[in-house]
């Protein structure tokens, strides 16, 4: 469905792809945070907010008839790099539970703040539904 772009002489990345080539209908998911559909945070736990954020992305994708396997790129914004790194196990569990073992091209960065004060993570996604 999508072609993973991995130069032969590069070390294989863990949990993401260096690049993805795809053809089809594009779906752009705006930045999602770890609140529910009523814009209420149910947890301040970092991995818990990641899980909810990913569930929100999947819900938006479904509106276009897309599934997690159609995601080609994700950009992760978080407010505390140390908290992100300290929660990698929980983040991985949440990711596999919601997205599965599909690893698109990704970027991750610490930002000074997110618009929603209680948000610890915001993720933007792009998906391609094959033609």
PDB file of C-alpha atoms in Angstrom:
ATOM      1  CA  UNK A   1       0.000   0.000   0.000  1.00  0.00           C
ATOM      2  CA  UNK A   2       2.713   2.495   1.015  1.00  0.00           C
ATOM      3  CA  UNK A   3       6.394   2.196   0.233  1.00  0.00           C
ATOM      4  CA  UNK A   4       8.781   2.634   3.181  1.00  0.00           C
ATOM      5  CA  UNK A   5      11.857   4.598   2.100  1.00  0.00           C
ATOM      6  CA  UNK A   6      14.903   3.126   3.829  1.00  0.00           C
ATOM      7  CA  UNK A   7      18.385   3.616   2.339  1.00  0.00           C
ATOM      8  CA  UNK A   8      20.216   0.275   2.363  1.00  0.00           C
ATOM      9  CA  UNK A   9      23.241   1.443   4.305  1.00  0.00           C
ATOM     10  CA  UNK A  10      21.266   3.243   7.050  1.00  0.00           C
ATOM     11  CA  UNK A  11      20.455   1.748  10.444  1.00  0.00           C
ATOM     12  CA  UNK A  12      16.802   0.716  10.619  1.00  0.00           C
ATOM     13  CA  UNK A  13      14.778   3.179  12.731  1.00  0.00           C
ATOM     14  CA  UNK A  14      12.761   1.932  15.696  1.00  0.00           C
ATOM     15  CA  UNK A  15       9.150   3.116  15.934  1.00  0.00           C
ATOM     16  CA  UNK A  16       9.105   5.295  12.812  1.00  0.00           C
ATOM     17  CA  UNK A  17      10.088   5.353   9.128  1.00  0.00           C
ATOM     18  CA  UNK A  18      12.621   7.685   7.549  1.00  0.00           C
ATOM     19  CA  UNK A  19      10.269   8.226   4.640  1.00  0.00           C
ATOM     20  CA  UNK A  20       7.077   6.949   3.029  1.00  0.00           C
ATOM     21  CA  UNK A  21       5.920   7.110  -0.599  1.00  0.00           C
ATOM     22  CA  UNK A  22       2.177   6.791  -1.262  1.00  0.00           C
ATOM     23  CA  UNK A  23      -0.501   7.445  -3.874  1.00  0.00           C
ATOM     24  CA  UNK A  24      -4.163   8.158  -3.281  1.00  0.00           C
ATOM     25  CA  UNK A  25      -6.581  10.469  -1.486  1.00  0.00           C
ATOM     26  CA  UNK A  26      -4.860  12.728   1.047  1.00  0.00           C
ATOM     27  CA  UNK A  27      -6.286  13.204   4.533  1.00  0.00           C
ATOM     28  CA  UNK A  28      -4.844  15.899   6.794  1.00  0.00           C
ATOM     29  CA  UNK A  29      -5.570  15.684  10.522  1.00  0.00           C
ATOM     30  CA  UNK A  30      -5.097  18.925  12.416  1.00  0.00           C
ATOM     31  CA  UNK A  31      -3.237  18.916  15.711  1.00  0.00           C
ATOM     32  CA  UNK A  32      -5.050  16.731  18.229  1.00  0.00           C
ATOM     33  CA  UNK A  33      -4.540  16.880  21.988  1.00  0.00           C
ATOM     34  CA  UNK A  34      -5.317  14.442  24.789  1.00  0.00           C
ATOM     35  CA  UNK A  35      -8.866  15.479  25.534  1.00  0.00           C
ATOM     36  CA  UNK A  36     -12.089  13.628  24.751  1.00  0.00           C
ATOM     37  CA  UNK A  37     -14.716  14.521  22.145  1.00  0.00           C
ATOM     38  CA  UNK A  38     -16.265  17.053  24.523  1.00  0.00           C
ATOM     39  CA  UNK A  39     -12.929  18.905  24.868  1.00  0.00           C
ATOM     40  CA  UNK A  40     -12.393  17.666  28.431  1.00  0.00           C
ATOM     41  CA  UNK A  41      -9.160  16.208  29.756  1.00  0.00           C
ATOM     42  CA  UNK A  42      -9.664  12.958  31.636  1.00  0.00           C
ATOM     43  CA  UNK A  43      -6.029  12.567  32.704  1.00  0.00           C
ATOM     44  CA  UNK A  44      -2.800  14.459  33.249  1.00  0.00           C
ATOM     45  CA  UNK A  45      -0.786  11.262  32.768  1.00  0.00           C
ATOM     46  CA  UNK A  46       1.530  11.708  29.769  1.00  0.00           C
ATOM     47  CA  UNK A  47       0.974   8.244  28.258  1.00  0.00           C
ATOM     48  CA  UNK A  48      -2.755   8.595  28.944  1.00  0.00           C
ATOM     49  CA  UNK A  49      -2.864  11.845  26.987  1.00  0.00           C
ATOM     50  CA  UNK A  50      -0.898  10.207  24.153  1.00  0.00           C
ATOM     51  CA  UNK A  51      -3.448   7.353  24.048  1.00  0.00           C
ATOM     52  CA  UNK A  52      -6.382   9.805  23.887  1.00  0.00           C
ATOM     53  CA  UNK A  53      -4.611  11.942  21.269  1.00  0.00           C
ATOM     54  CA  UNK A  54      -4.062   8.886  19.065  1.00  0.00           C
ATOM     55  CA  UNK A  55      -7.691   7.820  19.551  1.00  0.00           C
ATOM     56  CA  UNK A  56      -8.746  11.305  18.430  1.00  0.00           C
ATOM     57  CA  UNK A  57      -6.618  10.992  15.293  1.00  0.00           C
ATOM     58  CA  UNK A  58      -8.171   7.606  14.496  1.00  0.00           C
ATOM     59  CA  UNK A  59     -11.670   9.081  14.961  1.00  0.00           C
ATOM     60  CA  UNK A  60     -10.935  11.928  12.528  1.00  0.00           C
ATOM     61  CA  UNK A  61      -9.401   9.511  10.022  1.00  0.00           C
ATOM     62  CA  UNK A  62     -12.526   7.337  10.194  1.00  0.00           C
ATOM     63  CA  UNK A  63     -14.611  10.308   9.031  1.00  0.00           C
ATOM     64  CA  UNK A  64     -12.693  10.105   5.740  1.00  0.00           C
ATOM     65  CA  UNK A  65     -12.881   6.309   5.550  1.00  0.00           C
ATOM     66  CA  UNK A  66      -9.215   6.023   6.552  1.00  0.00           C
ATOM     67  CA  UNK A  67      -7.596   3.704   9.078  1.00  0.00           C
ATOM     68  CA  UNK A  68      -4.381   3.964  11.119  1.00  0.00           C
ATOM     69  CA  UNK A  69      -2.560   1.924   8.444  1.00  0.00           C
ATOM     70  CA  UNK A  70      -3.123   4.810   6.023  1.00  0.00           C
ATOM     71  CA  UNK A  71      -1.082   7.274   8.117  1.00  0.00           C
ATOM     72  CA  UNK A  72       2.028   8.358   6.206  1.00  0.00           C
ATOM     73  CA  UNK A  73       3.400  11.072   8.515  1.00  0.00           C
ATOM     74  CA  UNK A  74       2.993  12.338  12.071  1.00  0.00           C
ATOM     75  CA  UNK A  75       4.443  15.339  13.879  1.00  0.00           C
ATOM     76  CA  UNK A  76       4.520  15.130  17.669  1.00  0.00           C
ATOM     77  CA  UNK A  77       4.751  18.277  19.794  1.00  0.00           C
ATOM     78  CA  UNK A  78       5.259  17.957  23.549  1.00  0.00           C
ATOM     79  CA  UNK A  79       5.958  20.435  26.312  1.00  0.00           C
ATOM     80  CA  UNK A  80       8.576  18.422  28.221  1.00  0.00           C
ATOM     81  CA  UNK A  81      11.233  16.307  26.493  1.00  0.00           C
ATOM     82  CA  UNK A  82      12.247  14.652  29.766  1.00  0.00           C
ATOM     83  CA  UNK A  83       8.635  13.623  30.440  1.00  0.00           C
ATOM     84  CA  UNK A  84       8.358  12.265  26.884  1.00  0.00           C
ATOM     85  CA  UNK A  85      11.572  10.250  27.218  1.00  0.00           C
ATOM     86  CA  UNK A  86      10.587   9.066  30.703  1.00  0.00           C
ATOM     87  CA  UNK A  87       7.327   7.640  29.366  1.00  0.00           C
ATOM     88  CA  UNK A  88       8.547   5.803  26.257  1.00  0.00           C
ATOM     89  CA  UNK A  89       7.277   2.423  27.475  1.00  0.00           C
ATOM     90  CA  UNK A  90       3.764   3.746  28.133  1.00  0.00           C
ATOM     91  CA  UNK A  91       3.806   5.732  24.895  1.00  0.00           C
ATOM     92  CA  UNK A  92       4.788   2.585  22.975  1.00  0.00           C
ATOM     93  CA  UNK A  93       2.005   0.582  24.611  1.00  0.00           C
ATOM     94  CA  UNK A  94      -0.569   3.275  23.808  1.00  0.00           C
ATOM     95  CA  UNK A  95       0.698   3.560  20.236  1.00  0.00           C
ATOM     96  CA  UNK A  96       0.533  -0.191  19.577  1.00  0.00           C
ATOM     97  CA  UNK A  97      -2.927  -0.383  21.192  1.00  0.00           C
ATOM     98  CA  UNK A  98      -4.398   2.403  19.048  1.00  0.00           C
ATOM     99  CA  UNK A  99      -2.303   2.499  15.855  1.00  0.00           C
ATOM    100  CA  UNK A 100      -0.853  -1.011  15.819  1.00  0.00           C
ATOM    101  CA  UNK A 101       2.543  -1.889  14.390  1.00  0.00           C
ATOM    102  CA  UNK A 102       2.357   0.697  11.611  1.00  0.00           C
ATOM    103  CA  UNK A 103       5.203   3.203  11.689  1.00  0.00           C
ATOM    104  CA  UNK A 104       4.925   6.254   9.405  1.00  0.00           C
ATOM    105  CA  UNK A 105       7.499   8.980   8.901  1.00  0.00           C
ATOM    106  CA  UNK A 106       7.631  10.978  12.144  1.00  0.00           C
ATOM    107  CA  UNK A 107       9.101  14.073  13.701  1.00  0.00           C
ATOM    108  CA  UNK A 108       8.996  14.909  17.398  1.00  0.00           C
ATOM    109  CA  UNK A 109       9.889  18.129  19.161  1.00  0.00           C
ATOM    110  CA  UNK A 110       9.632  19.948  22.440  1.00  0.00           C
ATOM    111  CA  UNK A 111       7.764  23.236  22.290  1.00  0.00           C
ATOM    112  CA  UNK A 112       7.490  26.018  24.841  1.00  0.00           C
ATOM    113  CA  UNK A 113       3.726  25.592  25.214  1.00  0.00           C
ATOM    114  CA  UNK A 114       0.607  24.286  23.520  1.00  0.00           C
ATOM    115  CA  UNK A 115      -2.548  26.363  23.088  1.00  0.00           C
ATOM    116  CA  UNK A 116      -4.452  24.170  25.564  1.00  0.00           C
ATOM    117  CA  UNK A 117      -2.708  24.722  28.907  1.00  0.00           C
ATOM    118  CA  UNK A 118      -3.438  21.228  30.252  1.00  0.00           C
ATOM    119  CA  UNK A 119      -2.244  19.489  27.071  1.00  0.00           C
ATOM    120  CA  UNK A 120       1.106  17.731  27.309  1.00  0.00           C
ATOM    121  CA  UNK A 121       1.128  16.436  23.718  1.00  0.00           C
ATOM    122  CA  UNK A 122      -0.267  17.486  20.357  1.00  0.00           C
ATOM    123  CA  UNK A 123      -0.005  15.331  17.241  1.00  0.00           C
ATOM    124  CA  UNK A 124      -0.681  16.256  13.635  1.00  0.00           C
ATOM    125  CA  UNK A 125      -1.094  13.464  11.056  1.00  0.00           C
ATOM    126  CA  UNK A 126      -1.260  12.962   7.310  1.00  0.00           C
ATOM    127  CA  UNK A 127      -2.788   9.861   5.739  1.00  0.00           C
ATOM    128  CA  UNK A 128      -3.104   8.577   2.179  1.00  0.00           C
ATOM    129  CA  UNK A 129      -5.999   6.297   1.241  1.00  0.00           C
ATOM    130  CA  UNK A 130      -4.887   4.203  -1.760  1.00  0.00           C
ATOM    131  CA  UNK A 131      -6.684   4.766  -5.052  1.00  0.00           C
TER     132      UNK A 131
END
